[in-house]
Amino acid sequence: MNTTRIVALDERIADNDDRLFQRITQEFGDSFSASRCDISKFEPFLIQLFHSQVEDRIVIFRHRPSKTLLGCIRVLEGDENQKKQDDKKQGTETTVWEIMEAKGVYAGLIPAGCRFEAMYVELRLITKR
């Protein structure tokens, strides 16, 4: 099954919880119909690594007010502990999806077991209840 990974959003939807959850359910499935916002309003991040979780998550992101483009969101799968233990080898991580230097507001699926990096963006984070 081909799952949607990332979609562009209308900026007016991103700040309206009712419309946002309706769109997320439409794009990413009914499993997000009873969701909650872990980050309920947009928060700025310079550079932040978000660790993997056991549930799928949705990240809503946009550029920071002082910039015209967003920095980067990169979703990674792989064993972060192995990478820490083995200084000589690259970890066994794979980029699931990424978006860099783009305009607009986006919603992206962070699959269970994947971590993600946020650089020079504002974001909201949504998980299943």
mmCIF file with all atom_site columns, C-alpha atoms in Angstrom:
data_model
loop_
_atom_site.group_PDB
_atom_site.id
_atom_site.type_symbol
_atom_site.label_atom_id
_atom_site.label_alt_id
_atom_site.label_comp_id
_atom_site.label_asym_id
_atom_site.label_entity_id
_atom_site.label_seq_id
_atom_site.pdbx_PDB_ins_code
_atom_site.Cartn_x
_atom_site.Cartn_y
_atom_site.Cartn_z
_atom_site.occupancy
_atom_site.B_iso_or_equiv
_atom_site.pdbx_formal_charge
_atom_site.auth_seq_id
_atom_site.auth_comp_id
_atom_site.auth_asym_id
_atom_site.auth_atom_id
_atom_site.pdbx_PDB_model_num
ATOM 1   C CA . MET A 1 1   ? 0.000   0.000  0.000  1.00 0.00 ? 1   MET A CA 1
ATOM 2   C CA . ASN A 1 2   ? 1.364   3.405  -0.962 1.00 0.00 ? 2   ASN A CA 1
ATOM 3   C CA . THR A 1 3   ? 0.998   5.726  2.033  1.00 0.00 ? 3   THR A CA 1
ATOM 4   C CA . THR A 1 4   ? 0.962   9.503  1.780  1.00 0.00 ? 4   THR A CA 1
ATOM 5   C CA . ARG A 1 5   ? 4.136   10.878 3.363  1.00 0.00 ? 5   ARG A CA 1
ATOM 6   C CA . ILE A 1 6   ? 3.825   14.646 2.944  1.00 0.00 ? 6   ILE A CA 1
ATOM 7   C CA . VAL A 1 7   ? 1.165   17.109 1.766  1.00 0.00 ? 7   VAL A CA 1
ATOM 8   C CA . ALA A 1 8   ? 1.012   20.874 1.310  1.00 0.00 ? 8   ALA A CA 1
ATOM 9   C CA . LEU A 1 9   ? -1.549  22.692 3.471  1.00 0.00 ? 9   LEU A CA 1
ATOM 10  C CA . ASP A 1 10  ? -3.390  25.970 3.159  1.00 0.00 ? 10  ASP A CA 1
ATOM 11  C CA . GLU A 1 11  ? -1.942  28.323 5.788  1.00 0.00 ? 11  GLU A CA 1
ATOM 12  C CA . ARG A 1 12  ? -5.430  28.995 7.191  1.00 0.00 ? 12  ARG A CA 1
ATOM 13  C CA . ILE A 1 13  ? -5.864  25.291 7.990  1.00 0.00 ? 13  ILE A CA 1
ATOM 14  C CA . ALA A 1 14  ? -2.621  25.033 9.973  1.00 0.00 ? 14  ALA A CA 1
ATOM 15  C CA . ASP A 1 15  ? -3.895  27.297 12.778 1.00 0.00 ? 15  ASP A CA 1
ATOM 16  C CA . ASN A 1 16  ? -7.472  25.934 12.895 1.00 0.00 ? 16  ASN A CA 1
ATOM 17  C CA . ASP A 1 17  ? -7.573  22.651 14.846 1.00 0.00 ? 17  ASP A CA 1
ATOM 18  C CA . ASP A 1 18  ? -10.968 21.479 13.527 1.00 0.00 ? 18  ASP A CA 1
ATOM 19  C CA . ARG A 1 19  ? -10.031 21.970 9.883  1.00 0.00 ? 19  ARG A CA 1
ATOM 20  C CA . LEU A 1 20  ? -6.506  20.664 10.486 1.00 0.00 ? 20  LEU A CA 1
ATOM 21  C CA . PHE A 1 21  ? -7.697  17.369 12.015 1.00 0.00 ? 21  PHE A CA 1
ATOM 22  C CA . GLN A 1 22  ? -10.259 16.980 9.244  1.00 0.00 ? 22  GLN A CA 1
ATOM 23  C CA . ARG A 1 23  ? -7.519  17.377 6.622  1.00 0.00 ? 23  ARG A CA 1
ATOM 24  C CA . ILE A 1 24  ? -5.117  15.057 8.473  1.00 0.00 ? 24  ILE A CA 1
ATOM 25  C CA . THR A 1 25  ? -7.788  12.352 8.655  1.00 0.00 ? 25  THR A CA 1
ATOM 26  C CA . GLN A 1 26  ? -8.508  12.838 4.954  1.00 0.00 ? 26  GLN A CA 1
ATOM 27  C CA . GLU A 1 27  ? -4.822  12.620 3.942  1.00 0.00 ? 27  GLU A CA 1
ATOM 28  C CA . PHE A 1 28  ? -3.364  10.171 6.463  1.00 0.00 ? 28  PHE A CA 1
ATOM 29  C CA . GLY A 1 29  ? -6.317  7.979  7.436  1.00 0.00 ? 29  GLY A CA 1
ATOM 30  C CA . ASP A 1 30  ? -8.897  7.452  10.152 1.00 0.00 ? 30  ASP A CA 1
ATOM 31  C CA . SER A 1 31  ? -6.295  6.387  12.703 1.00 0.00 ? 31  SER A CA 1
ATOM 32  C CA . PHE A 1 32  ? -5.649  10.103 13.283 1.00 0.00 ? 32  PHE A CA 1
ATOM 33  C CA . SER A 1 33  ? -9.332  10.986 13.760 1.00 0.00 ? 33  SER A CA 1
ATOM 34  C CA . ALA A 1 34  ? -8.914  11.008 17.536 1.00 0.00 ? 34  ALA A CA 1
ATOM 35  C CA . SER A 1 35  ? -5.580  12.780 17.715 1.00 0.00 ? 35  SER A CA 1
ATOM 36  C CA . ARG A 1 36  ? -3.985  15.207 20.097 1.00 0.00 ? 36  ARG A CA 1
ATOM 37  C CA . CYS A 1 37  ? -1.472  17.984 19.620 1.00 0.00 ? 37  CYS A CA 1
ATOM 38  C CA . ASP A 1 38  ? 1.730   17.354 21.555 1.00 0.00 ? 38  ASP A CA 1
ATOM 39  C CA . ILE A 1 39  ? 2.866   20.788 20.439 1.00 0.00 ? 39  ILE A CA 1
ATOM 40  C CA . SER A 1 40  ? -0.424  22.686 20.286 1.00 0.00 ? 40  SER A CA 1
ATOM 41  C CA . LYS A 1 41  ? 0.847   25.864 18.651 1.00 0.00 ? 41  LYS A CA 1
ATOM 42  C CA . PHE A 1 42  ? 3.696   26.493 16.258 1.00 0.00 ? 42  PHE A CA 1
ATOM 43  C CA . GLU A 1 43  ? 7.048   26.540 18.055 1.00 0.00 ? 43  GLU A CA 1
ATOM 44  C CA . PRO A 1 44  ? 10.342  27.574 16.453 1.00 0.00 ? 44  PRO A CA 1
ATOM 45  C CA . PHE A 1 45  ? 13.258  25.150 16.275 1.00 0.00 ? 45  PHE A CA 1
ATOM 46  C CA . LEU A 1 46  ? 16.794  25.953 15.150 1.00 0.00 ? 46  LEU A CA 1
ATOM 47  C CA . ILE A 1 47  ? 18.070  22.385 15.251 1.00 0.00 ? 47  ILE A CA 1
ATOM 48  C CA . GLN A 1 48  ? 16.255  19.600 17.096 1.00 0.00 ? 48  GLN A CA 1
ATOM 49  C CA . LEU A 1 49  ? 16.294  15.806 16.950 1.00 0.00 ? 49  LEU A CA 1
ATOM 50  C CA . PHE A 1 50  ? 12.998  14.144 17.890 1.00 0.00 ? 50  PHE A CA 1
ATOM 51  C CA . HIS A 1 51  ? 13.444  10.525 18.972 1.00 0.00 ? 51  HIS A CA 1
ATOM 52  C CA . SER A 1 52  ? 11.400  7.655  17.587 1.00 0.00 ? 52  SER A CA 1
ATOM 53  C CA . GLN A 1 53  ? 8.038   6.701  19.091 1.00 0.00 ? 53  GLN A CA 1
ATOM 54  C CA . VAL A 1 54  ? 5.953   3.517  18.991 1.00 0.00 ? 54  VAL A CA 1
ATOM 55  C CA . GLU A 1 55  ? 3.057   5.306  17.226 1.00 0.00 ? 55  GLU A CA 1
ATOM 56  C CA . ASP A 1 56  ? 2.885   7.156  13.916 1.00 0.00 ? 56  ASP A CA 1
ATOM 57  C CA . ARG A 1 57  ? 2.975   10.949 14.257 1.00 0.00 ? 57  ARG A CA 1
ATOM 58  C CA . ILE A 1 58  ? 2.164   13.904 12.051 1.00 0.00 ? 58  ILE A CA 1
ATOM 59  C CA . VAL A 1 59  ? 4.399   16.961 11.940 1.00 0.00 ? 59  VAL A CA 1
ATOM 60  C CA . ILE A 1 60  ? 2.946   20.250 10.699 1.00 0.00 ? 60  ILE A CA 1
ATOM 61  C CA . PHE A 1 61  ? 5.731   22.632 9.694  1.00 0.00 ? 61  PHE A CA 1
ATOM 62  C CA . ARG A 1 62  ? 6.459   25.958 8.024  1.00 0.00 ? 62  ARG A CA 1
ATOM 63  C CA . HIS A 1 63  ? 9.234   28.512 7.691  1.00 0.00 ? 63  HIS A CA 1
ATOM 64  C CA . ARG A 1 64  ? 10.172  30.753 10.597 1.00 0.00 ? 64  ARG A CA 1
ATOM 65  C CA . PRO A 1 65  ? 8.738   34.305 10.453 1.00 0.00 ? 65  PRO A CA 1
ATOM 66  C CA . SER A 1 66  ? 12.167  35.835 9.815  1.00 0.00 ? 66  SER A CA 1
ATOM 67  C CA . LYS A 1 67  ? 12.788  33.571 6.792  1.00 0.00 ? 67  LYS A CA 1
ATOM 68  C CA . THR A 1 68  ? 11.103  33.122 3.416  1.00 0.00 ? 68  THR A CA 1
ATOM 69  C CA . LEU A 1 69  ? 11.941  29.398 3.170  1.00 0.00 ? 69  LEU A CA 1
ATOM 70  C CA . LEU A 1 70  ? 11.784  26.622 5.725  1.00 0.00 ? 70  LEU A CA 1
ATOM 71  C CA . GLY A 1 71  ? 15.048  24.918 6.612  1.00 0.00 ? 71  GLY A CA 1
ATOM 72  C CA . CYS A 1 72  ? 14.664  21.148 6.657  1.00 0.00 ? 72  CYS A CA 1
ATOM 73  C CA . ILE A 1 73  ? 12.601  18.287 8.006  1.00 0.00 ? 73  ILE A CA 1
ATOM 74  C CA . ARG A 1 74  ? 14.310  14.915 7.596  1.00 0.00 ? 74  ARG A CA 1
ATOM 75  C CA . VAL A 1 75  ? 12.721  11.627 8.706  1.00 0.00 ? 75  VAL A CA 1
ATOM 76  C CA . LEU A 1 76  ? 15.162  8.809  9.456  1.00 0.00 ? 76  LEU A CA 1
ATOM 77  C CA . GLU A 1 77  ? 14.719  5.140  10.140 1.00 0.00 ? 77  GLU A CA 1
ATOM 78  C CA . GLY A 1 78  ? 17.461  2.997  11.562 1.00 0.00 ? 78  GLY A CA 1
ATOM 79  C CA . ASP A 1 79  ? 19.170  2.172  14.804 1.00 0.00 ? 79  ASP A CA 1
ATOM 80  C CA . GLU A 1 80  ? 20.337  5.373  16.483 1.00 0.00 ? 80  GLU A CA 1
ATOM 81  C CA . ASN A 1 81  ? 21.876  3.374  19.368 1.00 0.00 ? 81  ASN A CA 1
ATOM 82  C CA . GLN A 1 82  ? 24.057  1.395  16.962 1.00 0.00 ? 82  GLN A CA 1
ATOM 83  C CA . LYS A 1 83  ? 25.298  4.627  15.426 1.00 0.00 ? 83  LYS A CA 1
ATOM 84  C CA . LYS A 1 84  ? 26.295  5.917  18.874 1.00 0.00 ? 84  LYS A CA 1
ATOM 85  C CA . GLN A 1 85  ? 28.113  2.673  19.760 1.00 0.00 ? 85  GLN A CA 1
ATOM 86  C CA . ASP A 1 86  ? 30.128  2.399  16.558 1.00 0.00 ? 86  ASP A CA 1
ATOM 87  C CA . ASP A 1 87  ? 32.274  5.483  15.896 1.00 0.00 ? 87  ASP A CA 1
ATOM 88  C CA . LYS A 1 88  ? 34.083  3.910  12.938 1.00 0.00 ? 88  LYS A CA 1
ATOM 89  C CA . LYS A 1 89  ? 31.049  2.971  10.818 1.00 0.00 ? 89  LYS A CA 1
ATOM 90  C CA . GLN A 1 90  ? 28.043  4.861  9.625  1.00 0.00 ? 90  GLN A CA 1
ATOM 91  C CA . GLY A 1 91  ? 24.848  3.854  11.415 1.00 0.00 ? 91  GLY A CA 1
ATOM 92  C CA . THR A 1 92  ? 22.273  1.803  9.595  1.00 0.00 ? 92  THR A CA 1
ATOM 93  C CA . GLU A 1 93  ? 19.896  4.695  9.003  1.00 0.00 ? 93  GLU A CA 1
ATOM 94  C CA . THR A 1 94  ? 17.889  5.506  5.914  1.00 0.00 ? 94  THR A CA 1
ATOM 95  C CA . THR A 1 95  ? 16.174  8.752  4.967  1.00 0.00 ? 95  THR A CA 1
ATOM 96  C CA . VAL A 1 96  ? 12.440  8.013  4.685  1.00 0.00 ? 96  VAL A CA 1
ATOM 97  C CA . TRP A 1 97  ? 11.629  11.496 3.355  1.00 0.00 ? 97  TRP A CA 1
ATOM 98  C CA . GLU A 1 98  ? 12.904  15.023 3.606  1.00 0.00 ? 98  GLU A CA 1
ATOM 99  C CA . ILE A 1 99  ? 11.965  18.485 2.487  1.00 0.00 ? 99  ILE A CA 1
ATOM 100 C CA . MET A 1 100 ? 14.432  21.354 2.310  1.00 0.00 ? 100 MET A CA 1
ATOM 101 C CA . GLU A 1 101 ? 14.274  25.055 1.484  1.00 0.00 ? 101 GLU A CA 1
ATOM 102 C CA . ALA A 1 102 ? 10.601  25.115 0.549  1.00 0.00 ? 102 ALA A CA 1
ATOM 103 C CA . LYS A 1 103 ? 7.832   27.706 0.831  1.00 0.00 ? 103 LYS A CA 1
ATOM 104 C CA . GLY A 1 104 ? 4.479   27.058 2.448  1.00 0.00 ? 104 GLY A CA 1
ATOM 105 C CA . VAL A 1 105 ? 2.984   24.887 5.167  1.00 0.00 ? 105 VAL A CA 1
ATOM 106 C CA . TYR A 1 106 ? 3.185   21.088 5.087  1.00 0.00 ? 106 TYR A CA 1
ATOM 107 C CA . ALA A 1 107 ? 1.983   18.037 6.997  1.00 0.00 ? 107 ALA A CA 1
ATOM 108 C CA . GLY A 1 108 ? 4.193   14.973 7.028  1.00 0.00 ? 108 GLY A CA 1
ATOM 109 C CA . LEU A 1 109 ? 3.824   11.440 8.368  1.00 0.00 ? 109 LEU A CA 1
ATOM 110 C CA . ILE A 1 110 ? 6.512   10.297 10.806 1.00 0.00 ? 110 ILE A CA 1
ATOM 111 C CA . PRO A 1 111 ? 6.184   6.486  10.812 1.00 0.00 ? 111 PRO A CA 1
ATOM 112 C CA . ALA A 1 112 ? 6.436   4.553  14.077 1.00 0.00 ? 112 ALA A CA 1
ATOM 113 C CA . GLY A 1 113 ? 10.051  3.737  14.886 1.00 0.00 ? 113 GLY A CA 1
ATOM 114 C CA . CYS A 1 114 ? 11.403  6.722  12.938 1.00 0.00 ? 114 CYS A CA 1
ATOM 115 C CA . ARG A 1 115 ? 13.063  9.791  14.356 1.00 0.00 ? 115 ARG A CA 1
ATOM 116 C CA . PHE A 1 116 ? 13.202  13.150 12.664 1.00 0.00 ? 116 PHE A CA 1
ATOM 117 C CA . GLU A 1 117 ? 15.342  16.251 12.496 1.00 0.00 ? 117 GLU A CA 1
ATOM 118 C CA . ALA A 1 118 ? 13.885  19.754 12.389 1.00 0.00 ? 118 ALA A CA 1
ATOM 119 C CA . MET A 1 119 ? 16.138  22.607 11.288 1.00 0.00 ? 119 MET A CA 1
ATOM 120 C CA . TYR A 1 120 ? 15.130  26.264 10.985 1.00 0.00 ? 120 TYR A CA 1
ATOM 121 C CA . VAL A 1 121 ? 11.375  25.633 11.050 1.00 0.00 ? 121 VAL A CA 1
ATOM 122 C CA . GLU A 1 122 ? 8.290   26.197 13.149 1.00 0.00 ? 122 GLU A CA 1
ATOM 123 C CA . LEU A 1 123 ? 6.284   23.074 13.858 1.00 0.00 ? 123 LEU A CA 1
ATOM 124 C CA . ARG A 1 124 ? 3.361   21.422 15.577 1.00 0.00 ? 124 ARG A CA 1
ATOM 125 C CA . LEU A 1 125 ? 3.461   17.740 16.456 1.00 0.00 ? 125 LEU A CA 1
ATOM 126 C CA . ILE A 1 126 ? 0.382   15.493 16.460 1.00 0.00 ? 126 ILE A CA 1
ATOM 127 C CA . THR A 1 127 ? 0.091   11.908 17.720 1.00 0.00 ? 127 THR A CA 1
ATOM 128 C CA . LYS A 1 128 ? -2.735  9.419  18.068 1.00 0.00 ? 128 LYS A CA 1
ATOM 129 C CA . ARG A 1 129 ? -4.576  9.447  21.393 1.00 0.00 ? 129 ARG A CA 1
#
